[in-house]
Short mmCIF file of C-alpha atoms in Angstrom, two decimals:
data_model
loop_
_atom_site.label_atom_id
_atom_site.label_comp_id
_atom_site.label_asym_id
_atom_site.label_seq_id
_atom_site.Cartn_x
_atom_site.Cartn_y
_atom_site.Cartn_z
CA UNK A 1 69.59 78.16 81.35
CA UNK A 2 69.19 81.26 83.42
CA UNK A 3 72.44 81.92 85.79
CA UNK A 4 72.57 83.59 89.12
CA UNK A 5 75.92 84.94 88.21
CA UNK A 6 73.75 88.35 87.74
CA UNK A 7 74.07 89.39 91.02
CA UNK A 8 74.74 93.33 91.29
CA UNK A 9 77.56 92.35 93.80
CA UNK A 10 81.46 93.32 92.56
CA UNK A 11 83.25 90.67 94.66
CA UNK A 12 84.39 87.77 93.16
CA UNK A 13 82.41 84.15 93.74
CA UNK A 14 84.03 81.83 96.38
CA UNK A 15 84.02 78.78 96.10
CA UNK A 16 80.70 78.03 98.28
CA UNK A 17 78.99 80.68 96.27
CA UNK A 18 79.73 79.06 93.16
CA UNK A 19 78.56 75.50 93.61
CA UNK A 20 75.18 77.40 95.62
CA UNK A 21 74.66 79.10 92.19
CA UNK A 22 74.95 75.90 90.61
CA UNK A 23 72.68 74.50 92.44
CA UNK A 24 70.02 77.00 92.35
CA UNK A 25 70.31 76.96 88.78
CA UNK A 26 69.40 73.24 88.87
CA UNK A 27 66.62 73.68 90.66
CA UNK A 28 65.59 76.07 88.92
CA UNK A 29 65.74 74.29 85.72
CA UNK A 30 63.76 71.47 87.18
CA UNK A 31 61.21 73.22 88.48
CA UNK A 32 60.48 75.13 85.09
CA UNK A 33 60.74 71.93 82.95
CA UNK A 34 58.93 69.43 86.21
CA UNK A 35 55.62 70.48 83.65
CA UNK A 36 56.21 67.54 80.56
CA UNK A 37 55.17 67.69 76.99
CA UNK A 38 52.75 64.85 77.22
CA UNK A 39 50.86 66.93 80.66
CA UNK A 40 50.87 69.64 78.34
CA UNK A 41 48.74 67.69 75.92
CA UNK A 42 46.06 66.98 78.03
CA UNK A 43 45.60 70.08 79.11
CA UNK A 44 45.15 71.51 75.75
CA UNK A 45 44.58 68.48 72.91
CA UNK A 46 42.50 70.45 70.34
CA UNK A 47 45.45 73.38 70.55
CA UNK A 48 48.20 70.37 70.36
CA UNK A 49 45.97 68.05 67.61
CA UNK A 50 46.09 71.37 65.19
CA UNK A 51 49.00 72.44 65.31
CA UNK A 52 51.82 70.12 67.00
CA UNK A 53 54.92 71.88 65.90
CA UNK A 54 53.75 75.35 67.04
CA UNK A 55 52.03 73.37 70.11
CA UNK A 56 55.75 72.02 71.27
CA UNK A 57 56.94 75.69 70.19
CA UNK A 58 54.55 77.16 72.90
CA UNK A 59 55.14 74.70 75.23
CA UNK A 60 59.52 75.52 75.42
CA UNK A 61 58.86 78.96 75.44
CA UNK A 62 56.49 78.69 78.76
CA UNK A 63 59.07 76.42 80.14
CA UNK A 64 61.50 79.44 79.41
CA UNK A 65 59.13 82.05 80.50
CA UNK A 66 58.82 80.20 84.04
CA UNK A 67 62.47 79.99 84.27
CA UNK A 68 63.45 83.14 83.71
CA UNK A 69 60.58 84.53 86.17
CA UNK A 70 61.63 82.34 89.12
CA UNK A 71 65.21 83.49 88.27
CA UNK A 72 63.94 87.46 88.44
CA UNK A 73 61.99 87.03 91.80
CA UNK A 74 65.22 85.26 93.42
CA UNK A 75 67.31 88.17 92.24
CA UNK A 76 64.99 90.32 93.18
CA UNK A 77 64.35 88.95 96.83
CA UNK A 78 67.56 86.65 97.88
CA UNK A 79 70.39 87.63 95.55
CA UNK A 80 69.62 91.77 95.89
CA UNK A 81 67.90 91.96 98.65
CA UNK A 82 70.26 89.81 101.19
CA UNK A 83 73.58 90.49 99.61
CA UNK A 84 73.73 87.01 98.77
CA UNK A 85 77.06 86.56 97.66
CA UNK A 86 78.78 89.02 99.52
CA UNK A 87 77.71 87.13 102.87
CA UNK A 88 78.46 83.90 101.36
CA UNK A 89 81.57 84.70 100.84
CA UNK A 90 82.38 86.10 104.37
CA UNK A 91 80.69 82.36 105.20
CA UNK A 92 83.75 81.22 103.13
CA UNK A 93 86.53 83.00 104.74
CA UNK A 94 84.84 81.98 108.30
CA UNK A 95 85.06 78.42 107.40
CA UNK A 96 88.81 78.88 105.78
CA UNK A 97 89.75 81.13 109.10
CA UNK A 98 88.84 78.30 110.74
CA UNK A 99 90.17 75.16 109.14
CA UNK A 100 93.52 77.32 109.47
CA UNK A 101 93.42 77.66 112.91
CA UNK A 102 92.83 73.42 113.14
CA UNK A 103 95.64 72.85 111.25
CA UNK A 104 98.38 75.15 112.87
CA UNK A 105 97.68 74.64 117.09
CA UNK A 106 99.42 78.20 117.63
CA UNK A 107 97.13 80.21 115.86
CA UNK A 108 94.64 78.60 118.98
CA UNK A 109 96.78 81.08 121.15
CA UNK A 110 95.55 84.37 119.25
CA UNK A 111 93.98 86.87 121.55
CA UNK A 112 91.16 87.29 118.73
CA UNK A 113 90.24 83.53 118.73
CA UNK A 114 86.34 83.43 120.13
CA UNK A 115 86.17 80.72 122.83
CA UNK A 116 83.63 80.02 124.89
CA UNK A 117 84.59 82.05 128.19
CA UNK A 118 85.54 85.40 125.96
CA UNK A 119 83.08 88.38 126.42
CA UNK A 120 81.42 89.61 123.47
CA UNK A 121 83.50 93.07 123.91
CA UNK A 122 86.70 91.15 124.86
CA UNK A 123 86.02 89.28 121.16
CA UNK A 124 84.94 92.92 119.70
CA UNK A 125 88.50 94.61 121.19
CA UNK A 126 90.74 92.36 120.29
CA UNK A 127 89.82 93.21 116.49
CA UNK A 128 89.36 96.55 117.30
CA UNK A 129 91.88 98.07 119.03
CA UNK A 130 94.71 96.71 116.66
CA UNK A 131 93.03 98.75 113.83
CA UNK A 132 92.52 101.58 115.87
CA UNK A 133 96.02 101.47 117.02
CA UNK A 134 97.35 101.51 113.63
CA UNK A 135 95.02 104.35 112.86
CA UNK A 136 96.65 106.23 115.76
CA UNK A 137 99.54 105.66 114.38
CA UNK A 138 99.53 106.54 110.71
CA UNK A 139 97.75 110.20 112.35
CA UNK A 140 100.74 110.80 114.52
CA UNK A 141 103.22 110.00 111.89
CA UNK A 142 100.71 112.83 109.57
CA UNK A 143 100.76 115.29 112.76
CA UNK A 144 105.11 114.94 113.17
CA UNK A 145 105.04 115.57 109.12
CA UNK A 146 102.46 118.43 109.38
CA UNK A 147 104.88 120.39 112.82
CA UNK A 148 108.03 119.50 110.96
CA UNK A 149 106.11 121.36 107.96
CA UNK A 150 105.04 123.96 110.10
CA UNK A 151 108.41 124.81 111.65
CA UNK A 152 110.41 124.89 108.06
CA UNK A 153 107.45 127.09 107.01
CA UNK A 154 107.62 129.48 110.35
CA UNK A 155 111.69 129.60 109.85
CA UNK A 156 111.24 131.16 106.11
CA UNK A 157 108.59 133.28 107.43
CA UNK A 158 111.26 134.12 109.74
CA UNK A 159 113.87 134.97 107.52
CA UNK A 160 111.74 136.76 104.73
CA UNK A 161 110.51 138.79 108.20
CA UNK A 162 114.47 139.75 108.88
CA UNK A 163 114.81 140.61 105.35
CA UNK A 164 112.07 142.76 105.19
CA UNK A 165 113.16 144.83 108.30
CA UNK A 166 117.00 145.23 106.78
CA UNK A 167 115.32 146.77 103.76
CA UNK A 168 112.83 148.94 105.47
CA UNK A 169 115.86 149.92 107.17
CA UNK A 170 117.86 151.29 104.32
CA UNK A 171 115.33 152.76 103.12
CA UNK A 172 114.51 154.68 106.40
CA UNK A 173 118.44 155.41 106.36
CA UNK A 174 118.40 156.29 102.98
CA UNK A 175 115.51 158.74 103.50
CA UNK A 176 117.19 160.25 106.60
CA UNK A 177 120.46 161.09 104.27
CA UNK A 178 118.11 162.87 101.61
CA UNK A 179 116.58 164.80 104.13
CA UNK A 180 119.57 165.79 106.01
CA UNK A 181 121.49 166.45 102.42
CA UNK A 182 117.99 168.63 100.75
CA UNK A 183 118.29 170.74 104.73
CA UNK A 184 121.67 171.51 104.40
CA UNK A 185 120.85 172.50 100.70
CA UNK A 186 118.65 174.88 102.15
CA UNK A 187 121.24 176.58 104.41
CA UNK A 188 123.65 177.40 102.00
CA UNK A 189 123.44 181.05 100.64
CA UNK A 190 122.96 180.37 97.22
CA UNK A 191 122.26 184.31 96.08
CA UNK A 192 125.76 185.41 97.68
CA UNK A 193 127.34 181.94 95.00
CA UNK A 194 125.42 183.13 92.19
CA UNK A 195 126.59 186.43 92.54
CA UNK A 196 130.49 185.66 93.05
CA UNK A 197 130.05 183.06 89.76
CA UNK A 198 129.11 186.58 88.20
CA UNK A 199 131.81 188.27 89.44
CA UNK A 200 134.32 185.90 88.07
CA UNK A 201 133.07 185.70 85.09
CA UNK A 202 133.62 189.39 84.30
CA UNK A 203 137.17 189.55 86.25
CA UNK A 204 138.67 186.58 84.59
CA UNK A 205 139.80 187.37 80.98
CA UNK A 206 138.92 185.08 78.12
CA UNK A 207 141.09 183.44 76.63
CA UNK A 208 140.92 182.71 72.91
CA UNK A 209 143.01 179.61 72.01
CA UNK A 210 144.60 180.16 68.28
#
């Protein structure tokens, strides 16, 4: 017997889906087999009169062939088409939602309870603004993560800022002492040093150790 259970849809069956299936399949069933042997007959006796076992044969496998068809064209139509099960099973948790309420009085006292004086956008709120409360929420607790971020981040840029300015300023003082040490360089007479080097050499006597 063809099954419903076919349906493209990934949520699970609830319970009113399930016994809905069932029943489709029934009918179904009966519809495809309504058509019996002996009607079969009298439509075609010479076919049935020659060949009975392959007659019988060709009957079951119409009978399937019907089934299966009516079985395509409701999953094409009702089961696709209309979400079937999906909105079946919302049905479900309606009907659930509200057996809970009858059975626990307080629940009666919800602000999201329909009744019959509550405005459509009273009804539509009271869902609504809880979720986008906690929406608000969970963003402000991302936007205090992202500035507590943002100010660790800014206080390393800060100190790798400090650090670079000591060292530029070494260098720079480093620099300055070159310069001032290669001027003074400059300033010294070097020809009058060479020369009294020269002189020494040829006034001091060598001394050759034994």
């Amino acid at each position: 017997m063809a099954s419903t259970s076919k349906n493209t849809s990934t949520t699970s069956p609830h319970k009113r889906y399930t016994y809905f299936e069932r029943a489709l399949d029934l009918v179904i069933q009966r519809c495809a087999r309504k058509w019996s042997y002996n009607e079969f007959k009298e439509c075609f006796p010479l076919f049935v009169e020659d060949d009975p076992n392959g007659a019988f044969t060709k009957f079951t496998t119409i009978q399937d062939f019907i089934e299966s068809q009516n079985m395509k064209d409701l999953q094409d139509t009702i089961m696709d088409q209309y979400a079937l099960r999906d909105n079946l099973n919302v049905l479900d948790d309606v009907v659930h939602d509200a057996e809970n309420r009858r059975r626990h009085p307080d629940e009666k006292k919800r602000l999201d309870i329909y009744r019959g004086n509550l405005s459509p956008q009273a009804a539509l709120a009271s869902r609504t603004v809880p979720i986008l409360q906690r929406e608000v929420d969970h963003l402000k607790a991302v936007l205090e993560q992202l500035d507590q971020e943002t100010l660790s981040l800014s206080a390393e840029l800060e100190k790798e800022i400090q650090a670079r300015d000591e060292a530029n300023a070494k260098v720079n003082q480093l620099c300055d002492s070159f310069e001032t040490a290669g001027k003074l360089w400059s300033e010294l007479p070097i020809d009058e040093y060479d020369a009294w080097v020269l002189d020494m050499r040829r006034t001091i006597p060598v001394v050759h150790r034994a």
